[in-house]
PDB file of C-alpha atoms in Angstrom:
ATOM      1  CA  MET A  26       4.174   2.015  18.029  1.00  0.00           C
ATOM      2  CA  SER A  27       0.907   0.195  17.535  1.00  0.00           C
ATOM      3  CA  LYS A  28       0.576  -2.792  15.274  1.00  0.00           C
ATOM      4  CA  ILE A  29      -0.829  -2.239  11.792  1.00  0.00           C
ATOM      5  CA  PRO A  30      -3.255  -5.006  10.785  1.00  0.00           C
ATOM      6  CA  LEU A  31      -2.621  -6.413   7.314  1.00  0.00           C
ATOM      7  CA  THR A  32      -3.947  -9.426   5.507  1.00  0.00           C
ATOM      8  CA  VAL A  33      -1.414 -11.863   4.083  1.00  0.00           C
ATOM      9  CA  VAL A  34      -2.178 -10.525   0.601  1.00  0.00           C
ATOM     10  CA  GLY A  35      -1.842  -6.901   1.731  1.00  0.00           C
ATOM     11  CA  ALA A  36       1.534  -7.560   3.350  1.00  0.00           C
ATOM     12  CA  GLU A  37       2.733  -9.275   0.190  1.00  0.00           C
ATOM     13  CA  LEU A  38       1.662  -6.297  -1.923  1.00  0.00           C
ATOM     14  CA  LEU A  39       3.620  -3.928   0.334  1.00  0.00           C
ATOM     15  CA  ARG A  40       6.671  -6.231   0.225  1.00  0.00           C
ATOM     16  CA  ASN A  41       6.479  -6.336  -3.576  1.00  0.00           C
ATOM     17  CA  GLU A  42       6.264  -2.549  -3.789  1.00  0.00           C
ATOM     18  CA  LEU A  43       9.239  -2.196  -1.427  1.00  0.00           C
ATOM     19  CA  HIS A  44      11.257  -4.678  -3.475  1.00  0.00           C
ATOM     20  CA  ARG A  45      10.433  -2.823  -6.712  1.00  0.00           C
ATOM     21  CA  LEU A  46      11.363   0.528  -5.200  1.00  0.00           C
ATOM     22  CA  LYS A  47      14.712  -0.805  -3.990  1.00  0.00           C
ATOM     23  CA  THR A  48      15.677  -2.884  -7.015  1.00  0.00           C
ATOM     24  CA  VAL A  49      14.135  -1.020  -9.963  1.00  0.00           C
ATOM     25  CA  ASP A  50      13.067   2.532  -9.141  1.00  0.00           C
ATOM     26  CA  ARG A  51      15.968   3.535  -6.887  1.00  0.00           C
ATOM     27  CA  PRO A  52      18.707   2.423  -9.330  1.00  0.00           C
ATOM     28  CA  ALA A  53      16.835   4.063 -12.231  1.00  0.00           C
ATOM     29  CA  VAL A  54      16.609   7.412 -10.469  1.00  0.00           C
ATOM     30  CA  ILE A  55      20.265   7.233  -9.412  1.00  0.00           C
ATOM     31  CA  SER A  56      21.139   6.693 -13.067  1.00  0.00           C
ATOM     32  CA  ALA A  57      18.899   9.608 -14.112  1.00  0.00           C
ATOM     33  CA  ILE A  58      20.611  11.864 -11.561  1.00  0.00           C
ATOM     34  CA  ALA A  59      24.032  10.834 -12.856  1.00  0.00           C
ATOM     35  CA  GLU A  60      22.990  11.542 -16.461  1.00  0.00           C
ATOM     36  CA  ALA A  61      21.547  14.934 -15.533  1.00  0.00           C
ATOM     37  CA  ARG A  62      24.639  15.779 -13.508  1.00  0.00           C
ATOM     38  CA  ALA A  63      26.809  14.949 -16.531  1.00  0.00           C
ATOM     39  CA  GLN A  64      25.039  17.687 -18.504  1.00  0.00           C
ATOM     40  CA  GLY A  65      26.914  20.290 -16.498  1.00  0.00           C
ATOM     41  CA  ASP A  66      25.390  23.302 -14.740  1.00  0.00           C
ATOM     42  CA  LEU A  67      22.909  22.030 -12.141  1.00  0.00           C
ATOM     43  CA  SER A  68      21.452  25.437 -11.272  1.00  0.00           C
ATOM     44  CA  GLU A  69      19.084  25.421 -14.264  1.00  0.00           C
ATOM     45  CA  ASN A  70      18.913  21.709 -14.975  1.00  0.00           C
ATOM     46  CA  ALA A  71      15.241  20.658 -14.960  1.00  0.00           C
ATOM     47  CA  GLU A  72      16.081  16.973 -15.486  1.00  0.00           C
ATOM     48  CA  TYR A  73      18.337  17.013 -12.428  1.00  0.00           C
ATOM     49  CA  ASP A  74      15.686  18.739 -10.298  1.00  0.00           C
ATOM     50  CA  ALA A  75      12.999  16.276 -11.433  1.00  0.00           C
ATOM     51  CA  ALA A  76      15.231  13.270 -10.753  1.00  0.00           C
ATOM     52  CA  LYS A  77      16.149  14.567  -7.279  1.00  0.00           C
ATOM     53  CA  GLU A  78      12.475  15.137  -6.503  1.00  0.00           C
ATOM     54  CA  LYS A  79      11.637  11.614  -7.652  1.00  0.00           C
ATOM     55  CA  GLN A  80      14.516  10.247  -5.564  1.00  0.00           C
ATOM     56  CA  SER A  81      13.141  12.041  -2.513  1.00  0.00           C
ATOM     57  CA  PHE A  82       9.714  10.500  -3.077  1.00  0.00           C
ATOM     58  CA  ILE A  83      11.174   7.001  -3.558  1.00  0.00           C
ATOM     59  CA  GLU A  84      13.330   7.210  -0.437  1.00  0.00           C
ATOM     60  CA  GLY A  85      10.391   8.511   1.589  1.00  0.00           C
ATOM     61  CA  ARG A  86       8.155   5.709   0.379  1.00  0.00           C
ATOM     62  CA  ILE A  87      10.838   3.108   1.178  1.00  0.00           C
ATOM     63  CA  ILE A  88      11.070   4.434   4.739  1.00  0.00           C
ATOM     64  CA  GLU A  89       7.271   4.448   5.036  1.00  0.00           C
ATOM     65  CA  LEU A  90       6.919   0.859   3.769  1.00  0.00           C
ATOM     66  CA  GLU A  91       9.728  -0.440   5.975  1.00  0.00           C
ATOM     67  CA  GLY A  92       8.019   1.158   8.972  1.00  0.00           C
ATOM     68  CA  LYS A  93       4.637  -0.306   8.106  1.00  0.00           C
ATOM     69  CA  LEU A  94       6.010  -3.773   7.468  1.00  0.00           C
ATOM     70  CA  GLY A  95       8.101  -3.577  10.629  1.00  0.00           C
ATOM     71  CA  SER A  96       5.038  -2.864  12.741  1.00  0.00           C
ATOM     72  CA  ALA A  97       2.601  -5.017  10.778  1.00  0.00           C
ATOM     73  CA  GLN A  98       0.447  -7.627  12.403  1.00  0.00           C
ATOM     74  CA  ILE A  99      -0.183 -10.036   9.548  1.00  0.00           C
ATOM     75  CA  ILE A 100      -3.510 -11.744   9.973  1.00  0.00           C
ATOM     76  CA  ASP A 101      -4.719 -14.684   7.932  1.00  0.00           C
ATOM     77  CA  PRO A 102      -8.491 -14.196   7.667  1.00  0.00           C
ATOM     78  CA  LYS A 103      -8.959 -17.932   7.165  1.00  0.00           C
ATOM     79  CA  ALA A 104      -7.476 -18.584  10.607  1.00  0.00           C
ATOM     80  CA  LEU A 105      -9.940 -16.293  12.408  1.00  0.00           C
ATOM     81  CA  ASN A 106     -12.976 -17.627  14.199  1.00  0.00           C
ATOM     82  CA  ALA A 107     -15.472 -14.864  13.485  1.00  0.00           C
ATOM     83  CA  ASP A 108     -18.447 -16.675  15.051  1.00  0.00           C
ATOM     84  CA  GLY A 109     -20.808 -14.909  12.671  1.00  0.00           C
ATOM     85  CA  ARG A 110     -19.350 -11.485  13.468  1.00  0.00           C
ATOM     86  CA  CYS A 111     -17.878  -9.025  11.000  1.00  0.00           C
ATOM     87  CA  VAL A 112     -14.165  -8.893  11.928  1.00  0.00           C
ATOM     88  CA  PHE A 113     -10.897  -8.000  10.228  1.00  0.00           C
ATOM     89  CA  GLY A 114     -10.525 -10.052   7.074  1.00  0.00           C
ATOM     90  CA  SER A 115     -14.199 -10.965   6.892  1.00  0.00           C
ATOM     91  CA  THR A 116     -15.912 -11.079   3.549  1.00  0.00           C
ATOM     92  CA  VAL A 117     -19.332  -9.500   3.914  1.00  0.00           C
ATOM     93  CA  VAL A 118     -22.188 -10.046   1.480  1.00  0.00           C
ATOM     94  CA  LEU A 119     -24.919  -7.400   1.392  1.00  0.00           C
ATOM     95  CA  GLU A 120     -28.213  -7.838  -0.408  1.00  0.00           C
ATOM     96  CA  ASP A 121     -30.587  -5.060  -1.357  1.00  0.00           C
ATOM     97  CA  THR A 122     -33.928  -6.561  -0.399  1.00  0.00           C
ATOM     98  CA  GLY A 123     -35.709  -4.151  -2.724  1.00  0.00           C
ATOM     99  CA  ASN A 124     -34.134  -5.299  -5.971  1.00  0.00           C
ATOM    100  CA  GLY A 125     -32.061  -8.335  -4.986  1.00  0.00           C
ATOM    101  CA  ASP A 126     -28.695  -6.788  -5.907  1.00  0.00           C
ATOM    102  CA  VAL A 127     -25.806  -8.417  -4.054  1.00  0.00           C
ATOM    103  CA  VAL A 128     -22.526  -6.687  -3.219  1.00  0.00           C
ATOM    104  CA  THR A 129     -19.502  -8.300  -1.552  1.00  0.00           C
ATOM    105  CA  TYR A 130     -16.909  -6.425   0.528  1.00  0.00           C
ATOM    106  CA  GLN A 131     -13.841  -7.475   2.477  1.00  0.00           C
ATOM    107  CA  ILE A 132     -12.797  -5.773   5.726  1.00  0.00           C
ATOM    108  CA  VAL A 133      -9.057  -5.003   5.503  1.00  0.00           C
ATOM    109  CA  GLY A 134      -6.361  -2.771   6.984  1.00  0.00           C
ATOM    110  CA  ASP A 135      -6.094   0.934   6.169  1.00  0.00           C
ATOM    111  CA  ASP A 136      -3.287   0.376   3.649  1.00  0.00           C
ATOM    112  CA  GLU A 137      -5.279  -2.210   1.731  1.00  0.00           C
ATOM    113  CA  ALA A 138      -8.561  -0.304   1.517  1.00  0.00           C
ATOM    114  CA  ASN A 139      -9.709   0.232  -2.059  1.00  0.00           C
ATOM    115  CA  ILE A 140     -13.355   0.802  -2.827  1.00  0.00           C
ATOM    116  CA  ARG A 141     -12.873  -0.204  -6.487  1.00  0.00           C
ATOM    117  CA  GLU A 142     -11.767  -3.640  -5.277  1.00  0.00           C
ATOM    118  CA  ARG A 143     -14.546  -3.594  -2.670  1.00  0.00           C
ATOM    119  CA  LYS A 144     -12.104  -3.576   0.230  1.00  0.00           C
ATOM    120  CA  ILE A 145     -13.187  -1.459   3.201  1.00  0.00           C
ATOM    121  CA  SER A 146     -10.842  -0.277   5.948  1.00  0.00           C
ATOM    122  CA  ILE A 147     -11.328  -1.779   9.399  1.00  0.00           C
ATOM    123  CA  SER A 148     -11.235   1.792  10.765  1.00  0.00           C
ATOM    124  CA  SER A 149     -14.077   2.913   8.484  1.00  0.00           C
ATOM    125  CA  PRO A 150     -17.339   3.699  10.298  1.00  0.00           C
ATOM    126  CA  ILE A 151     -19.200   1.260   8.058  1.00  0.00           C
ATOM    127  CA  ALA A 152     -16.880  -1.685   8.752  1.00  0.00           C
TER     128      ALA A 152
END
């Protein structure tokens, strides 16, 4: 399995999500399943079906996050010597020479990419 590049911040976000899923969401859905089961007949119990579906999603996401964190290569962008190149973790400032508008982006791993936060995936063609 290849290493998944993550910034320190990105790895921390994934760890926090994993912790929340294990300590908050998983126990809550187990409780919801128990409550729905206590209502009796499960064959037409929408609450039970919804809780089981949510449990399936949570368990799948836990497995996914554990896999990603297990194969993560955590890179501190501050420790990189970019030598003027645009590399993983770089913060890139672009200026529109026509009107002077300035936009800043950070090059991050696939799991951290979020255009609203101006974070572009390292595997993106524009990175």
